[in-house]
Amino acid sequence: MSRPSNDRLTPLPGAILPALLFAAMACSAGEPNAQAAARGLPAAPAPVTAVGQQLAAVIQASGVTCTTPLSGTGCTAGNVDAGDFYDVELLPECGDKGFFAGVARTSGADILDAVPATGSTATATAHLAQGQLICIQGIARAGQHPRYYYVVAIPASSVAACKNAALCQTYGDRPIKRLQPTTGAACRPAAQGRDTGDCAQGWVDAAALDVFSNGI
């Protein structure tokens, strides 16, 4: 006759087993949470810089579309679906580091509210006289060749580099003929190379301009 073994484990009371299982599950579940905490929450979006604000203003005003608006890259103007479009480089600065030009065409140049393209309704909003100084904020290229410039007619007095510059004897402030209603607010310089007020701005035929490739 066999004897009872003294090594046999005593069954746990029914109330204890569920409690142990719950504790084990809590420990297991806690490990991923700890790892998640170690990874931290997603970083907050970087604040928009002054340059980013300038780019946003130019993108909105010019009507271009950019794949990366915050950096102003991958921009196009025109009708992409129809294959009638231009690659656009944005240059929002109109201060000391701005890119400038003058209206060289004898008959002057119309400012358009959009780049002429298939399906577009580009309309002249103002006419610039020969000799008008302008700041270039966008270059629309077909291949490597500029076809249109997005420009702003700003007061020559707001461009520090114009002081005693020969180019600014040829180009400066000229009468601007408005072809669309305006707010009447005078165009004037603002902080960080920006302008404020109702400045004549839009797209101009590249052939009408004398671009200051080497600066003023």
mmCIF file of C-alpha atoms in Angstrom:
data_model
loop_
_atom_site.group_PDB
_atom_site.id
_atom_site.type_symbol
_atom_site.label_atom_id
_atom_site.label_comp_id
_atom_site.label_asym_id
_atom_site.label_seq_id
_atom_site.Cartn_x
_atom_site.Cartn_y
_atom_site.Cartn_z
ATOM 1 C CA MET A 1 0.000 0.000 0.000
ATOM 2 C CA SER A 2 1.481 3.304 -1.051
ATOM 3 C CA ARG A 3 1.831 6.164 1.305
ATOM 4 C CA PRO A 4 0.719 9.738 0.617
ATOM 5 C CA SER A 5 3.569 11.941 -0.662
ATOM 6 C CA ASN A 6 4.572 14.848 1.533
ATOM 7 C CA ASP A 7 5.911 16.707 -1.579
ATOM 8 C CA ARG A 8 2.478 17.257 -3.118
ATOM 9 C CA LEU A 9 1.560 20.989 -3.320
ATOM 10 C CA THR A 10 -1.418 22.177 -1.429
ATOM 11 C CA PRO A 11 -4.050 23.660 -3.782
ATOM 12 C CA LEU A 12 -4.380 27.432 -3.506
ATOM 13 C CA PRO A 13 -7.641 28.879 -2.333
ATOM 14 C CA GLY A 14 -9.880 29.957 -5.231
ATOM 15 C CA ALA A 15 -9.753 33.634 -4.297
ATOM 16 C CA ILE A 16 -5.919 33.851 -4.452
ATOM 17 C CA LEU A 17 -5.382 32.429 -7.956
ATOM 18 C CA PRO A 18 -7.350 35.125 -9.840
ATOM 19 C CA ALA A 19 -5.534 37.800 -7.860
ATOM 20 C CA LEU A 20 -2.114 36.424 -8.862
ATOM 21 C CA LEU A 21 -3.159 36.179 -12.506
ATOM 22 C CA PHE A 22 -4.344 39.791 -12.432
ATOM 23 C CA ALA A 23 -1.031 40.947 -10.935
ATOM 24 C CA ALA A 24 0.954 39.084 -13.605
ATOM 25 C CA MET A 25 -1.126 40.609 -16.365
ATOM 26 C CA ALA A 26 -0.672 44.065 -14.884
ATOM 27 C CA CYS A 27 3.120 43.629 -14.863
ATOM 28 C CA SER A 28 3.109 42.425 -18.476
ATOM 29 C CA ALA A 29 0.902 45.256 -19.573
ATOM 30 C CA GLY A 30 3.052 47.765 -17.731
ATOM 31 C CA GLU A 31 6.184 46.949 -19.749
ATOM 32 C CA PRO A 32 4.994 48.369 -23.072
ATOM 33 C CA ASN A 33 3.617 51.418 -21.283
ATOM 34 C CA ALA A 34 7.011 52.033 -19.744
ATOM 35 C CA GLN A 35 8.634 51.720 -23.144
ATOM 36 C CA ALA A 36 6.091 54.133 -24.607
ATOM 37 C CA ALA A 37 6.803 56.586 -21.822
ATOM 38 C CA ALA A 38 10.515 56.298 -22.556
ATOM 39 C CA ARG A 39 9.883 57.148 -26.170
ATOM 40 C CA GLY A 40 7.988 60.251 -25.100
ATOM 41 C CA LEU A 41 5.181 62.103 -26.778
ATOM 42 C CA PRO A 42 5.502 63.365 -30.370
ATOM 43 C CA ALA A 43 7.445 66.602 -30.600
ATOM 44 C CA ALA A 44 5.376 69.747 -30.879
ATOM 45 C CA PRO A 45 5.391 71.412 -34.316
ATOM 46 C CA ALA A 46 8.215 73.884 -34.752
ATOM 47 C CA PRO A 47 7.096 77.510 -34.493
ATOM 48 C CA VAL A 48 6.695 79.343 -37.796
ATOM 49 C CA THR A 49 9.711 81.588 -38.366
ATOM 50 C CA ALA A 50 9.697 85.082 -39.833
ATOM 51 C CA VAL A 51 10.867 83.614 -43.138
ATOM 52 C CA GLY A 52 8.067 81.051 -42.953
ATOM 53 C CA GLN A 53 5.543 83.845 -42.473
ATOM 54 C CA GLN A 54 6.964 85.706 -45.471
ATOM 55 C CA LEU A 55 6.783 82.569 -47.604
ATOM 56 C CA ALA A 56 3.207 81.919 -46.539
ATOM 57 C CA ALA A 57 2.239 85.463 -47.515
ATOM 58 C CA VAL A 58 3.877 85.171 -50.953
ATOM 59 C CA ILE A 59 2.367 81.718 -51.585
ATOM 60 C CA GLN A 60 -1.106 83.000 -50.787
ATOM 61 C CA ALA A 61 -0.763 86.215 -52.807
ATOM 62 C CA SER A 62 0.865 84.630 -55.863
ATOM 63 C CA GLY A 63 -1.454 81.626 -56.053
ATOM 64 C CA VAL A 64 1.365 79.106 -56.419
ATOM 65 C CA THR A 65 1.153 75.567 -55.056
ATOM 66 C CA CYS A 66 4.070 74.128 -53.053
ATOM 67 C CA THR A 67 4.739 70.560 -51.942
ATOM 68 C CA THR A 68 6.524 71.934 -48.860
ATOM 69 C CA PRO A 69 4.996 75.330 -48.046
ATOM 70 C CA LEU A 70 7.022 75.913 -44.872
ATOM 71 C CA SER A 71 10.268 75.946 -46.857
ATOM 72 C CA GLY A 72 8.750 77.267 -50.071
ATOM 73 C CA THR A 73 10.015 74.351 -52.163
ATOM 74 C CA GLY A 74 8.422 72.241 -54.875
ATOM 75 C CA CYS A 75 6.334 75.197 -56.055
ATOM 76 C CA THR A 76 4.489 75.448 -59.356
ATOM 77 C CA ALA A 77 2.219 77.950 -61.079
ATOM 78 C CA GLY A 78 -0.194 77.272 -63.910
ATOM 79 C CA ASN A 79 -2.158 74.182 -64.894
ATOM 80 C CA VAL A 80 -0.268 71.068 -63.792
ATOM 81 C CA ASP A 81 -3.005 68.689 -64.976
ATOM 82 C CA ALA A 82 -2.816 70.110 -68.503
ATOM 83 C CA GLY A 83 0.985 70.095 -68.464
ATOM 84 C CA ASP A 84 1.012 73.887 -68.869
ATOM 85 C CA PHE A 85 2.828 75.072 -65.789
ATOM 86 C CA TYR A 86 6.029 76.663 -64.511
ATOM 87 C CA ASP A 87 8.427 75.723 -61.738
ATOM 88 C CA VAL A 88 8.556 78.584 -59.257
ATOM 89 C CA GLU A 89 11.371 79.745 -57.002
ATOM 90 C CA LEU A 90 10.227 81.964 -54.139
ATOM 91 C CA LEU A 91 12.285 84.893 -52.835
ATOM 92 C CA PRO A 92 10.206 86.593 -50.136
ATOM 93 C CA GLU A 93 12.858 89.071 -48.942
ATOM 94 C CA CYS A 94 12.447 92.664 -50.137
ATOM 95 C CA GLY A 95 14.913 94.249 -47.732
ATOM 96 C CA ASP A 96 18.665 94.694 -48.061
ATOM 97 C CA LYS A 97 19.023 91.093 -49.291
ATOM 98 C CA GLY A 98 16.187 91.363 -51.774
ATOM 99 C CA PHE A 99 16.272 90.604 -55.501
ATOM 100 C CA PHE A 100 15.346 93.667 -57.543
ATOM 101 C CA ALA A 101 14.615 94.703 -61.110
ATOM 102 C CA GLY A 102 13.317 97.624 -63.115
ATOM 103 C CA VAL A 103 10.730 97.931 -65.863
ATOM 104 C CA ALA A 104 12.807 98.398 -69.022
ATOM 105 C CA ARG A 105 10.151 98.071 -71.716
ATOM 106 C CA THR A 106 9.241 101.418 -73.256
ATOM 107 C CA SER A 107 5.525 100.676 -73.095
ATOM 108 C CA GLY A 108 5.768 99.539 -69.483
ATOM 109 C CA ALA A 109 4.406 96.261 -68.117
ATOM 110 C CA ASP A 110 1.080 94.912 -66.913
ATOM 111 C CA ILE A 111 0.844 93.230 -63.528
ATOM 112 C CA LEU A 112 -1.269 90.059 -63.758
ATOM 113 C CA ASP A 113 -3.123 88.335 -60.927
ATOM 114 C CA ALA A 114 -2.094 84.880 -62.209
ATOM 115 C CA VAL A 115 0.396 83.238 -64.535
ATOM 116 C CA PRO A 116 -1.121 82.855 -68.016
ATOM 117 C CA ALA A 117 -1.752 79.134 -68.565
ATOM 118 C CA THR A 118 -4.337 76.746 -69.966
ATOM 119 C CA GLY A 119 -7.672 77.461 -68.325
ATOM 120 C CA SER A 120 -6.414 80.483 -66.375
ATOM 121 C CA THR A 121 -8.175 83.830 -66.288
ATOM 122 C CA ALA A 122 -5.116 86.021 -65.809
ATOM 123 C CA THR A 123 -6.242 89.625 -65.447
ATOM 124 C CA ALA A 124 -4.193 92.824 -65.373
ATOM 125 C CA THR A 125 -4.570 94.593 -62.033
ATOM 126 C CA ALA A 126 -2.109 97.443 -62.615
ATOM 127 C CA HIS A 127 0.214 98.900 -65.224
ATOM 128 C CA LEU A 128 3.801 99.808 -64.377
ATOM 129 C CA ALA A 129 5.562 102.575 -66.276
ATOM 130 C CA GLN A 130 9.043 102.276 -67.714
ATOM 131 C CA GLY A 131 11.611 102.939 -65.002
ATOM 132 C CA GLN A 132 9.584 101.501 -62.098
ATOM 133 C CA LEU A 133 11.723 99.794 -59.441
ATOM 134 C CA ILE A 134 10.318 96.462 -58.274
ATOM 135 C CA CYS A 135 11.198 93.679 -55.856
ATOM 136 C CA ILE A 136 11.119 90.139 -57.250
ATOM 137 C CA GLN A 137 9.478 87.602 -54.936
ATOM 138 C CA GLY A 138 8.998 84.715 -57.351
ATOM 139 C CA ILE A 139 10.533 83.375 -60.558
ATOM 140 C CA ALA A 140 8.395 81.185 -62.841
ATOM 141 C CA ARG A 141 10.642 79.175 -65.142
ATOM 142 C CA ALA A 142 10.051 77.013 -68.196
ATOM 143 C CA GLY A 143 13.050 74.706 -67.964
ATOM 144 C CA GLN A 144 15.914 77.015 -66.979
ATOM 145 C CA HIS A 145 14.439 80.149 -68.526
ATOM 146 C CA PRO A 146 12.476 82.726 -66.496
ATOM 147 C CA ARG A 147 9.160 83.487 -68.184
ATOM 148 C CA TYR A 148 7.366 85.454 -65.481
ATOM 149 C CA TYR A 149 8.361 87.198 -62.273
ATOM 150 C CA TYR A 150 6.149 87.744 -59.261
ATOM 151 C CA VAL A 151 6.923 91.326 -58.258
ATOM 152 C CA VAL A 152 5.998 94.013 -55.757
ATOM 153 C CA ALA A 153 6.332 97.702 -56.562
ATOM 154 C CA ILE A 154 7.785 99.104 -53.350
ATOM 155 C CA PRO A 155 8.978 102.658 -52.602
ATOM 156 C CA ALA A 156 12.598 103.123 -53.672
ATOM 157 C CA SER A 157 13.224 104.956 -50.402
ATOM 158 C CA SER A 158 12.589 101.693 -48.533
ATOM 159 C CA VAL A 159 15.585 100.003 -50.185
ATOM 160 C CA ALA A 160 18.727 100.974 -48.296
ATOM 161 C CA ALA A 161 20.984 99.722 -51.103
ATOM 162 C CA CYS A 162 19.443 102.286 -53.456
ATOM 163 C CA LYS A 163 21.115 105.191 -51.710
ATOM 164 C CA ASN A 164 23.681 106.686 -54.113
ATOM 165 C CA ALA A 165 23.354 103.621 -56.401
ATOM 166 C CA ALA A 166 23.565 104.235 -60.155
ATOM 167 C CA LEU A 167 20.770 101.767 -60.913
ATOM 168 C CA CYS A 168 18.426 103.697 -58.679
ATOM 169 C CA GLN A 169 19.034 106.803 -60.765
ATOM 170 C CA THR A 170 17.550 104.902 -63.715
ATOM 171 C CA TYR A 171 14.864 103.021 -61.790
ATOM 172 C CA GLY A 172 12.755 104.315 -58.939
ATOM 173 C CA ASP A 173 9.208 105.415 -58.156
ATOM 174 C CA ARG A 174 6.979 105.986 -61.179
ATOM 175 C CA PRO A 175 3.223 106.578 -61.505
ATOM 176 C CA ILE A 176 1.330 103.277 -61.214
ATOM 177 C CA LYS A 177 -1.945 102.923 -63.091
ATOM 178 C CA ARG A 178 -4.387 100.806 -61.115
ATOM 179 C CA LEU A 179 -6.774 98.714 -63.193
ATOM 180 C CA GLN A 180 -8.668 97.163 -60.277
ATOM 181 C CA PRO A 181 -10.208 98.717 -57.136
ATOM 182 C CA THR A 182 -7.770 99.265 -54.263
ATOM 183 C CA THR A 183 -8.077 99.872 -50.541
ATOM 184 C CA GLY A 184 -6.267 103.187 -50.830
ATOM 185 C CA ALA A 185 -3.741 102.276 -48.119
ATOM 186 C CA ALA A 186 -0.304 103.585 -49.081
ATOM 187 C CA CYS A 187 2.346 100.969 -49.845
ATOM 188 C CA ARG A 188 5.131 101.270 -47.299
ATOM 189 C CA PRO A 189 7.918 99.108 -45.865
ATOM 190 C CA ALA A 190 7.382 96.993 -42.770
ATOM 191 C CA ALA A 191 9.749 94.975 -40.591
ATOM 192 C CA GLN A 192 12.066 92.235 -41.883
ATOM 193 C CA GLY A 193 11.987 93.175 -45.555
ATOM 194 C CA ARG A 194 8.218 93.026 -45.857
ATOM 195 C CA ASP A 195 5.757 95.610 -47.109
ATOM 196 C CA THR A 196 2.363 96.674 -45.937
ATOM 197 C CA GLY A 197 -0.516 98.598 -47.420
ATOM 198 C CA ASP A 198 -1.966 98.268 -50.908
ATOM 199 C CA CYS A 199 1.191 97.583 -52.919
ATOM 200 C CA ALA A 200 0.899 96.814 -56.627
ATOM 201 C CA GLN A 201 1.957 93.184 -56.952
ATOM 202 C CA GLY A 202 1.529 90.265 -59.309
ATOM 203 C CA TRP A 203 3.058 88.471 -62.285
ATOM 204 C CA VAL A 204 5.017 90.356 -64.952
ATOM 205 C CA ASP A 205 6.409 89.165 -68.287
ATOM 206 C CA ALA A 206 10.130 88.534 -67.834
ATOM 207 C CA ALA A 207 10.909 90.191 -71.171
ATOM 208 C CA ALA A 208 9.717 93.546 -69.813
ATOM 209 C CA LEU A 209 12.254 93.692 -66.988
ATOM 210 C CA ASP A 210 15.885 94.588 -66.425
ATOM 211 C CA VAL A 211 16.826 92.155 -63.661
ATOM 212 C CA PHE A 212 19.652 93.176 -61.329
ATOM 213 C CA SER A 213 21.412 89.804 -61.343
ATOM 214 C CA ASN A 214 24.452 91.254 -59.554
ATOM 215 C CA GLY A 215 22.461 93.240 -57.030
ATOM 216 C CA ILE A 216 21.857 96.974 -56.904
#
